[in-house]
Tab-separated table of C-alpha atoms in Angstrom:
chain	number	residue	atom	x	y	z
A	55	MET	CA	-37.594	-10.987	44.732
A	56	SER	CA	-40.153	-8.444	43.789
A	57	HIS	CA	-40.948	-7.339	40.281
A	58	ARG	CA	-39.758	-3.737	41.148
A	59	GLN	CA	-36.385	-5.340	42.409
A	60	ARG	CA	-36.078	-7.452	39.267
A	61	LEU	CA	-36.993	-4.169	37.165
A	62	SER	CA	-34.262	-2.124	39.057
A	63	ARG	CA	-31.450	-4.821	38.560
A	64	HIS	CA	-32.395	-5.029	34.878
A	65	ARG	CA	-32.119	-0.963	34.614
A	66	SER	CA	-28.670	-1.140	36.401
A	67	PHE	CA	-27.351	-3.648	33.895
A	68	ALA	CA	-28.632	-1.904	30.946
A	69	SER	CA	-27.097	1.388	32.253
A	70	TYR	CA	-23.504	-0.620	32.518
A	71	LEU	CA	-23.906	-1.572	29.174
A	72	LEU	CA	-24.652	1.760	27.749
A	73	THR	CA	-21.661	3.061	29.600
A	74	LEU	CA	-19.403	0.564	27.846
A	75	VAL	CA	-20.670	1.334	24.718
A	76	ALA	CA	-20.433	5.037	25.021
A	77	GLY	CA	-16.951	4.872	26.381
A	78	GLY	CA	-15.650	2.151	24.114
A	79	PHE	CA	-15.330	-1.799	25.585
A	80	ALA	CA	-11.922	-1.799	26.919
A	81	PRO	CA	-11.812	-3.785	30.165
A	82	ALA	CA	-8.629	-3.713	32.073
A	83	LEU	CA	-6.706	-6.568	32.457
A	84	PRO	CA	-5.590	-7.954	35.690
A	85	ALA	CA	-2.388	-6.897	36.877
A	86	GLN	CA	0.631	-9.116	36.321
A	87	ASP	CA	4.244	-9.118	35.467
A	88	LEU	CA	5.208	-8.923	32.051
A	89	ALA	CA	8.336	-10.441	31.052
A	90	CYS	CA	9.842	-7.095	30.038
A	91	ASP	CA	12.018	-4.447	31.531
A	92	PRO	CA	9.671	-2.709	34.008
A	93	GLY	CA	11.444	0.644	33.561
A	94	ALA	CA	10.482	0.802	29.967
A	95	VAL	CA	7.595	-1.869	29.414
A	96	THR	CA	4.117	-1.675	31.224
A	97	LEU	CA	0.600	-2.999	31.348
A	98	GLN	CA	-1.551	0.134	31.636
A	99	GLY	CA	-5.453	-1.098	31.663
A	100	ALA	CA	-5.728	-2.621	28.264
A	101	GLU	CA	-2.709	-1.716	26.735
A	102	ILE	CA	0.886	-2.387	26.977
A	103	ARG	CA	3.222	1.270	26.911
A	104	VAL	CA	6.744	1.338	25.695
A	105	SER	CA	9.025	3.981	26.448
A	106	PRO	CA	12.335	4.913	24.441
A	107	GLY	CA	15.800	5.477	25.533
A	108	GLY	CA	16.813	1.834	26.790
A	109	GLN	CA	17.059	-1.535	25.052
A	110	ASP	CA	14.510	-0.240	22.433
A	111	THR	CA	14.690	-3.344	20.170
A	112	ALA	CA	14.589	-5.804	22.924
A	113	ASN	CA	11.564	-3.658	24.681
A	114	LEU	CA	9.639	-3.544	21.711
A	115	GLN	CA	10.085	-7.290	20.844
A	116	CYS	CA	9.127	-8.101	24.445
A	117	ALA	CA	6.034	-5.534	24.338
A	118	LEU	CA	4.893	-7.568	21.149
A	119	ASP	CA	5.526	-10.904	22.354
A	120	GLU	CA	3.500	-10.342	25.568
A	121	ALA	CA	0.683	-8.463	23.717
A	122	THR	CA	0.419	-11.740	21.458
A	123	ARG	CA	0.396	-13.864	24.379
A	124	LEU	CA	-2.072	-11.930	26.494
A	125	GLY	CA	-4.347	-11.119	23.841
A	126	VAL	CA	-3.674	-7.393	24.447
A	127	GLN	CA	-4.819	-5.280	21.486
A	128	LYS	CA	-2.686	-2.296	21.721
A	129	VAL	CA	1.043	-1.613	22.137
A	130	LYS	CA	1.326	2.182	22.787
A	131	LEU	CA	4.667	3.839	22.018
A	132	ASP	CA	5.524	6.875	24.096
A	133	PRO	CA	7.047	9.996	22.636
A	134	GLY	CA	10.669	9.731	21.774
A	135	THR	CA	12.932	8.175	19.579
A	136	PHE	CA	13.426	4.411	19.520
A	137	THR	CA	16.355	2.904	18.028
A	138	LEU	CA	16.233	-0.565	16.456
A	139	ASP	CA	19.195	-2.555	15.670
A	140	ALA	CA	17.109	-5.438	14.065
A	141	VAL	CA	13.629	-6.081	12.985
A	142	VAL	CA	10.902	-6.322	15.447
A	143	SER	CA	8.327	-9.063	14.352
A	144	ALA	CA	5.223	-10.705	15.695
A	145	ARG	CA	3.081	-13.737	14.676
A	146	ASP	CA	-0.612	-13.965	14.928
A	147	PHE	CA	-0.602	-10.269	16.488
A	148	GLN	CA	-4.454	-8.878	16.735
A	149	GLY	CA	-3.914	-5.393	17.290
A	150	GLN	CA	-2.114	-2.109	16.762
A	151	VAL	CA	1.381	-0.890	17.434
A	152	GLU	CA	0.456	2.916	17.797
A	153	GLY	CA	2.885	5.802	18.414
A	154	THR	CA	1.613	9.082	20.120
A	155	THR	CA	1.771	11.418	16.904
A	156	ARG	CA	3.671	11.047	13.682
A	157	ALA	CA	5.818	14.188	14.889
A	158	SER	CA	6.754	12.819	18.286
A	159	THR	CA	7.263	9.063	18.028
A	160	ILE	CA	10.200	8.148	15.816
A	161	VAL	CA	11.256	4.614	15.245
A	162	GLU	CA	14.912	4.603	13.870
A	163	ALA	CA	15.711	1.479	12.026
A	164	ARG	CA	19.207	0.975	11.531
A	165	GLY	CA	19.072	-2.937	10.396
A	166	GLN	CA	16.961	-4.537	7.825
A	167	GLY	CA	13.826	-2.828	8.740
A	168	ALA	CA	11.469	-1.834	11.768
A	169	PHE	CA	8.334	-4.220	11.932
A	170	ARG	CA	7.535	-7.458	10.525
A	171	PHE	CA	4.264	-9.206	10.833
A	172	GLU	CA	3.236	-12.774	10.028
A	173	VAL	CA	-0.364	-13.456	9.653
A	174	GLY	CA	-2.858	-12.242	12.244
A	175	ALA	CA	-4.517	-8.492	12.086
A	176	PRO	CA	-1.700	-6.061	12.856
A	177	SER	CA	-1.931	-2.482	12.492
A	178	VAL	CA	0.684	0.473	12.401
A	179	LYS	CA	-0.023	3.722	13.403
A	180	PHE	CA	0.695	7.077	14.144
A	181	MET	CA	4.695	7.249	14.068
A	182	THR	CA	7.528	8.049	11.965
A	183	ILE	CA	9.893	5.205	10.694
A	184	ARG	CA	13.333	6.181	9.436
A	185	LEU	CA	15.565	4.048	7.596
A	186	THR	CA	19.427	4.274	7.771
A	187	ASN	CA	20.533	1.105	6.589
A	188	PRO	CA	22.857	1.754	3.485
A	189	GLY	CA	22.363	-1.482	2.434
A	190	GLY	CA	18.618	-1.181	2.010
A	191	ALA	CA	15.589	-1.982	4.279
A	192	VAL	CA	12.103	-2.690	4.519
A	193	ALA	CA	10.191	-0.344	7.037
A	194	VAL	CA	7.006	-2.713	7.454
A	195	GLU	CA	6.482	-5.988	6.244
A	196	PHE	CA	3.224	-8.271	6.074
A	197	SER	CA	3.713	-11.827	5.105
A	198	SER	CA	2.403	-15.194	5.753
A	199	ASP	CA	3.586	-17.820	8.342
A	200	ALA	CA	7.422	-18.479	7.876
A	201	SER	CA	7.098	-21.851	9.836
A	202	ASP	CA	3.698	-23.205	8.097
A	203	CYS	CA	3.363	-21.967	4.659
A	204	SER	CA	-0.557	-23.048	4.684
A	205	ARG	CA	-1.172	-20.272	7.292
A	206	ARG	CA	-1.264	-17.337	4.777
A	207	THR	CA	-4.047	-14.681	5.677
A	208	ILE	CA	-3.571	-11.336	7.006
A	209	PHE	CA	-5.559	-8.356	7.635
A	210	ALA	CA	-3.199	-5.266	7.739
A	211	GLU	CA	-3.201	-1.815	8.235
A	212	VAL	CA	-0.996	1.449	7.875
A	213	ASP	CA	-2.523	4.575	8.957
A	214	ARG	CA	-0.904	8.012	8.971
A	215	VAL	CA	2.779	6.799	9.264
A	216	ASP	CA	5.658	8.939	7.735
A	217	PHE	CA	8.408	6.979	6.064
A	218	GLU	CA	11.640	8.232	5.660
A	219	ALA	CA	14.987	7.110	4.190
A	220	THR	CA	18.405	8.865	5.048
A	221	GLN	CA	20.821	10.183	2.429
A	222	GLY	CA	22.775	7.214	1.162
A	223	ALA	CA	20.020	4.751	2.485
A	224	SER	CA	17.679	4.960	-0.048
A	225	ALA	CA	18.466	2.498	-2.718
A	226	ARG	CA	16.517	-0.587	-2.173
A	227	THR	CA	14.315	0.704	0.706
A	228	ALA	CA	10.572	0.225	0.867
A	229	GLY	CA	8.350	1.474	2.991
A	230	VAL	CA	5.351	-1.309	3.101
A	231	ILE	CA	5.470	-4.730	1.416
A	232	ALA	CA	2.989	-7.620	1.738
A	233	VAL	CA	4.194	-10.775	0.427
A	234	ALA	CA	4.533	-14.504	1.054
A	235	ALA	CA	7.113	-15.509	3.589
A	236	ASP	CA	10.783	-16.543	2.470
A	237	GLY	CA	10.475	-20.500	1.706
A	238	CYS	CA	6.722	-20.260	0.852
A	239	GLY	CA	7.318	-20.106	-2.879
A	240	GLY	CA	4.355	-22.189	-4.197
A	241	SER	CA	1.388	-20.922	-6.353
A	242	ASP	CA	-0.939	-22.134	-3.289
A	243	GLN	CA	1.563	-20.600	-0.854
A	244	ARG	CA	0.846	-16.761	-1.927
A	245	LEU	CA	-0.441	-14.252	0.620
A	246	LEU	CA	-4.285	-13.936	1.223
A	247	GLY	CA	-6.386	-11.431	2.764
A	248	LYS	CA	-6.359	-7.531	2.891
A	249	LEU	CA	-3.847	-4.497	2.953
A	250	THR	CA	-4.795	-0.944	3.865
A	251	VAL	CA	-2.274	1.923	3.609
A	252	ASN	CA	-4.045	5.380	4.179
A	253	ARG	CA	-3.180	8.899	4.829
A	254	SER	CA	0.560	8.201	5.156
A	255	ALA	CA	3.809	9.912	3.831
A	256	PHE	CA	6.658	8.374	1.601
A	257	ALA	CA	10.053	10.636	1.558
A	258	ALA	CA	13.256	9.563	-0.210
A	259	ILE	CA	12.079	5.715	-0.198
A	260	TRP	CA	12.736	3.745	-3.140
A	261	ASP	CA	9.568	1.869	-3.634
A	262	GLY	CA	6.562	3.056	-1.506
A	263	VAL	CA	4.171	0.024	-1.572
A	264	ALA	CA	4.666	-3.322	-3.074
A	265	THR	CA	2.236	-6.315	-2.828
A	266	ALA	CA	1.989	-9.932	-3.946
A	267	MET	CA	-1.126	-11.127	-2.878
A	268	THR	CA	-3.776	-13.790	-4.367
A	269	GLY	CA	-7.235	-15.098	-3.948
A	270	ASN	CA	-8.754	-11.807	-4.762
A	271	ALA	CA	-6.999	-10.013	-1.900
A	272	VAL	CA	-8.258	-6.389	-1.034
A	273	VAL	CA	-5.417	-3.712	-1.393
A	274	THR	CA	-6.549	-0.211	-0.899
A	275	VAL	CA	-3.647	2.562	-1.179
A	276	SER	CA	-5.418	5.678	-0.492
A	277	PHE	CA	-4.611	9.563	0.170
A	278	ASN	CA	-0.812	9.268	0.758
A	279	ASP	CA	1.767	11.440	-0.202
A	280	PHE	CA	4.877	9.713	-2.335
A	281	GLN	CA	7.994	11.158	-3.012
A	282	THR	CA	9.820	7.870	-4.050
A	283	LEU	CA	12.649	7.448	-6.046
A	284	ASN	CA	11.507	4.246	-7.944
A	285	PHE	CA	7.785	3.132	-7.654
A	286	CYS	CA	4.950	4.446	-5.504
A	287	TYR	CA	2.835	1.387	-5.987
A	288	LEU	CA	3.768	-1.972	-7.253
A	289	GLY	CA	1.627	-5.139	-7.698
A	290	ARG	CA	3.701	-8.378	-8.981
A	291	ASP	CA	2.409	-11.807	-9.792
A	292	SER	CA	-0.866	-11.173	-7.875
A	293	SER	CA	-4.653	-11.879	-8.246
A	294	GLN	CA	-5.812	-8.745	-6.291
A	295	ASP	CA	-8.764	-6.449	-6.163
A	296	THR	CA	-6.593	-3.400	-5.981
A	297	SER	CA	-7.420	0.308	-5.456
A	298	ILE	CA	-5.140	3.198	-5.707
A	299	ILE	CA	-7.311	6.139	-4.785
A	300	GLY	CA	-6.604	10.036	-4.191
A	301	ASN	CA	-2.868	9.982	-3.982
A	302	SER	CA	-0.203	12.408	-4.639
A	303	CYS	CA	2.770	10.451	-6.199
A	304	GLU	CA	6.078	11.920	-7.167
A	305	PHE	CA	8.198	9.006	-8.708
A	306	GLY	CA	11.599	8.247	-10.532
A	307	SER	CA	10.277	5.082	-12.461
A	308	HIS	CA	6.730	4.009	-12.540
A	309	GLY	CA	4.101	5.691	-10.626
A	310	THR	CA	1.696	3.003	-10.283
A	311	ALA	CA	2.579	-0.530	-11.839
A	312	VAL	CA	1.336	-3.918	-11.972
A	313	GLU	CA	3.282	-6.827	-13.621
A	314	GLN	CA	2.159	-10.291	-14.125
A	315	GLY	CA	5.803	-11.476	-15.166
A	316	SER	CA	6.173	-15.144	-14.307
A	317	ALA	CA	4.925	-18.444	-15.659
A	318	SER	CA	3.341	-19.211	-12.195
A	319	ALA	CA	1.336	-15.895	-11.842
A	320	PRO	CA	-2.164	-15.804	-11.191
A	321	ALA	CA	-4.476	-15.795	-14.331
A	322	SER	CA	-5.658	-12.499	-13.810
A	323	THR	CA	-5.827	-9.438	-11.446
A	324	ARG	CA	-7.662	-6.170	-11.206
A	325	MET	CA	-6.777	-2.689	-10.363
A	326	ARG	CA	-8.546	0.655	-10.194
A	327	VAL	CA	-6.386	3.915	-10.286
A	328	VAL	CA	-8.515	6.640	-9.402
A	329	ASN	CA	-8.342	10.451	-8.877
A	330	ASN	CA	-4.344	10.463	-8.308
A	331	ARG	CA	-1.626	13.236	-9.197
A	332	PHE	CA	1.480	11.775	-10.610
A	333	THR	CA	4.596	13.795	-11.469
A	334	TYR	CA	7.947	12.607	-12.919
A	335	ARG	CA	10.879	14.031	-11.187
A	336	GLY	CA	13.537	12.397	-13.662
A	337	SER	CA	16.042	11.537	-10.712
A	338	GLN	CA	17.799	9.153	-13.238
A	339	LEU	CA	19.720	7.562	-10.480
A	340	PRO	CA	22.543	4.898	-10.871
A	341	GLY	CA	21.038	1.734	-12.009
A	342	PHE	CA	17.905	3.335	-13.578
A	343	SER	CA	16.821	1.890	-16.777
A	344	GLY	CA	13.523	2.036	-18.968
A	345	THR	CA	11.239	4.500	-19.896
A	346	PRO	CA	9.097	6.282	-16.996
A	347	VAL	CA	5.448	5.431	-16.837
A	348	CYS	CA	2.832	7.144	-14.817
A	349	MET	CA	0.499	4.364	-14.921
A	350	ALA	CA	1.396	0.657	-16.324
A	351	TRP	CA	-0.047	-2.562	-16.705
A	352	VAL	CA	2.386	-5.239	-17.972
A	353	GLY	CA	1.337	-8.953	-18.745
A	354	ASN	CA	2.369	-12.132	-20.352
A	355	GLN	CA	0.749	-15.114	-21.879
A	356	VAL	CA	-0.929	-16.560	-18.906
A	357	SER	CA	-2.010	-13.637	-17.070
A	358	THR	CA	-4.279	-10.876	-17.472
A	359	VAL	CA	-4.684	-7.198	-16.207
A	360	VAL	CA	-8.226	-5.793	-15.957
A	361	GLY	CA	-8.134	-2.257	-14.609
A	362	SER	CA	-9.169	1.347	-14.988
A	363	ALA	CA	-7.735	4.672	-14.661
A	364	GLU	CA	-10.015	7.657	-14.097
A	365	GLU	CA	-9.574	11.192	-13.348
A	366	ASN	CA	-6.017	10.905	-12.787
A	367	SER	CA	-3.431	13.995	-13.685
A	368	CYS	CA	-0.169	12.718	-15.168
A	369	SER	CA	2.973	15.449	-15.786
A	370	THR	CA	6.467	15.407	-15.940
A	371	GLY	CA	6.950	18.259	-13.987
A	372	PRO	CA	9.978	20.378	-14.118
A	373	SER	CA	12.340	17.966	-15.815
A	374	ARG	CA	11.386	17.365	-19.484
A	375	PHE	CA	11.678	13.939	-20.462
A	376	GLU	CA	10.352	11.510	-22.988
A	377	MET	CA	7.964	9.385	-21.300
A	378	VAL	CA	4.868	7.404	-21.309
A	379	GLY	CA	1.492	8.225	-19.697
A	380	ALA	CA	-0.376	4.973	-19.263
A	381	PHE	CA	1.066	1.779	-20.927
A	382	ALA	CA	-0.851	-1.095	-21.016
A	383	ALA	CA	0.180	-4.796	-22.328
A	384	GLY	CA	-1.525	-8.046	-21.576
A	385	THR	CA	-4.754	-6.106	-20.402
A	386	ALA	CA	-8.156	-6.788	-20.911
A	387	ARG	CA	-11.285	-4.503	-20.420
A	388	LEU	CA	-9.190	-1.488	-19.819
A	389	ARG	CA	-10.905	1.723	-19.406
A	390	LEU	CA	-8.934	5.022	-19.300
A	391	SER	CA	-11.351	7.924	-18.736
A	392	GLY	CA	-11.101	11.378	-17.789
A	393	ASN	CA	-7.338	11.369	-17.355
A	394	ALA	CA	-5.018	14.446	-17.974
A	395	PHE	CA	-1.839	14.107	-19.565
A	396	GLY	CA	0.704	17.094	-19.630
A	397	GLY	CA	4.162	17.525	-20.653
A	398	ASP	CA	6.718	16.590	-22.944
A	399	TYR	CA	5.918	12.867	-23.584
A	400	GLU	CA	6.951	10.426	-26.133
A	401	ARG	CA	3.333	9.101	-26.161
A	402	ALA	CA	0.492	9.532	-23.687
A	403	VAL	CA	-0.887	6.039	-23.965
A	404	TRP	CA	0.647	3.011	-25.622
A	405	LEU	CA	-1.348	-0.219	-26.148
A	406	ALA	CA	0.460	-3.307	-26.745
A	407	GLN	CA	-1.432	-6.790	-26.669
A	408	ALA	CA	-4.334	-4.896	-25.016
A	409	SER	CA	-7.781	-6.100	-25.928
A	410	ASP	CA	-11.135	-4.300	-25.155
A	411	THR	CA	-9.927	-0.955	-24.467
A	412	VAL	CA	-11.692	2.263	-23.991
A	413	LEU	CA	-10.314	5.497	-24.070
A	414	ASP	CA	-12.753	8.524	-23.238
A	415	ALA	CA	-12.909	12.150	-22.045
A	416	ASN	CA	-9.307	12.349	-21.582
A	417	GLN	CA	-7.313	15.642	-22.186
A	418	PHE	CA	-3.912	15.440	-24.246
A	419	SER	CA	-1.240	18.308	-24.396
A	420	ASN	CA	-0.558	17.623	-27.917
A	421	SER	CA	3.276	17.841	-27.149
A	422	PHE	CA	4.115	14.228	-27.934
A	423	SER	CA	6.696	13.473	-29.922
A	424	THR	CA	5.352	10.160	-31.576
A	425	ALA	CA	1.792	10.305	-30.644
A	426	ASP	CA	-0.900	10.988	-27.887
A	427	VAL	CA	-1.955	7.476	-28.461
A	428	LEU	CA	-0.278	4.738	-29.987
A	429	VAL	CA	-2.049	1.401	-30.626
A	430	GLU	CA	0.333	-1.463	-31.471
A	431	VAL	CA	-0.882	-4.118	-34.115
A	432	SER	CA	-1.022	-6.715	-31.156
A	433	SER	CA	-4.178	-4.828	-29.720
A	434	ALA	CA	-7.498	-5.754	-30.300
A	435	ARG	CA	-10.868	-4.027	-30.093
A	436	THR	CA	-9.891	-0.515	-29.147
A	437	ILE	CA	-12.397	2.362	-28.905
A	438	ILE	CA	-11.222	5.971	-28.855
A	439	GLY	CA	-13.869	8.387	-28.115
A	440	PRO	CA	-14.727	11.981	-29.449
A	441	GLN	CA	-13.590	15.141	-28.332
A	442	GLN	CA	-10.417	14.223	-26.991
A	443	THR	CA	-8.241	15.942	-29.812
A	444	ALA	CA	-5.998	12.995	-29.462
A	445	GLN	CA	-3.288	12.403	-32.228
A	446	VAL	CA	-3.637	8.624	-32.937
A	447	LEU	CA	-1.032	6.278	-34.601
A	448	ASN	CA	-3.009	3.308	-35.210
A	449	ASN	CA	-1.450	0.103	-36.366
A	450	SER	CA	-4.498	-2.354	-35.621
A	451	ASN	CA	-7.243	-3.133	-37.930
A	452	SER	CA	-9.642	-3.465	-35.014
A	453	THR	CA	-9.527	0.224	-33.796
A	454	TYR	CA	-12.603	2.651	-33.798
A	455	ILE	CA	-11.925	6.180	-33.555
A	456	LEU	CA	-15.163	8.330	-33.016
A	457	ASN	CA	-15.020	11.644	-34.324
């Protein structure tokens, strides 16, 4: 073969590679029969497509099973309404379950939820998930391997999904949770990995996003619209690097909370709450108890929450209620900076068993029945910066108020 022929073949191969890169590398799989209803589930190129209107639970389950078996990375849901009578689940799925648009692809879950994924790298995108079970349900659950608790790493994503609960089905509903599988309760069996919830909407859901991950798992909840009846975000007994960024949160109990409440909880967890808008709506539903809090950190003797809240706004909305803006207990190295607290609060900032806390550049409405800032005797080394016009009720001998 001449040098010119070799060069021509090299250029042809290079052109082929450039075509793949420009168009996205998505090789077509060989034609084969799927073990599914061929009228509803088909293999088209590198994706499995599912159409609604038939045995939707069985068809979606079969599509996920076949995608996992064949290594297909996308299960595409056509426009229409898919009715699920049971949870559709997958283990080790590495890919996307993707609707057409949020408005056109509806998944109506009549049972205990819509999707459950154990380990793997699952993603849910571009659809509306509606919960209708009056007994409560979870729209999307991510967990460890229920058959082998040692397999506990997941890389999960929810992107541009609308979550709804019908009237009467809102109590004990959740949009997204990431926890260890049932039966995997040991401290070395907690869920590892990463969770991202991005640009989604939660309407009349009891809890928006709840996680209990460990090993410095990365959790990012960003640019979502929450209209929840209880929590917008809750982290419980976790060891996470958690970022709550740019969300709109209308809540009935706590806006964003992290609780380290059991003796087996990890030693510490981290949380950043940045540029969110919190509004308390005061639903006062049956069973509601406690004081509403926009931002809360709760610890115990063996656990510490390290965190910051920056550039957030926190208000009571149209309902006036004695509440708390930021409550910190069991925290260390907490910074509250540039936040705006407005409305009829009992107090804006409440520090209890909090050490090494800095408050600077915050805005207080001075309409609090007790104080803008309450520092309990159990708190240590608190610095309150100047030019905040804060009314401070200080019961600790290690608080420094800078004028």
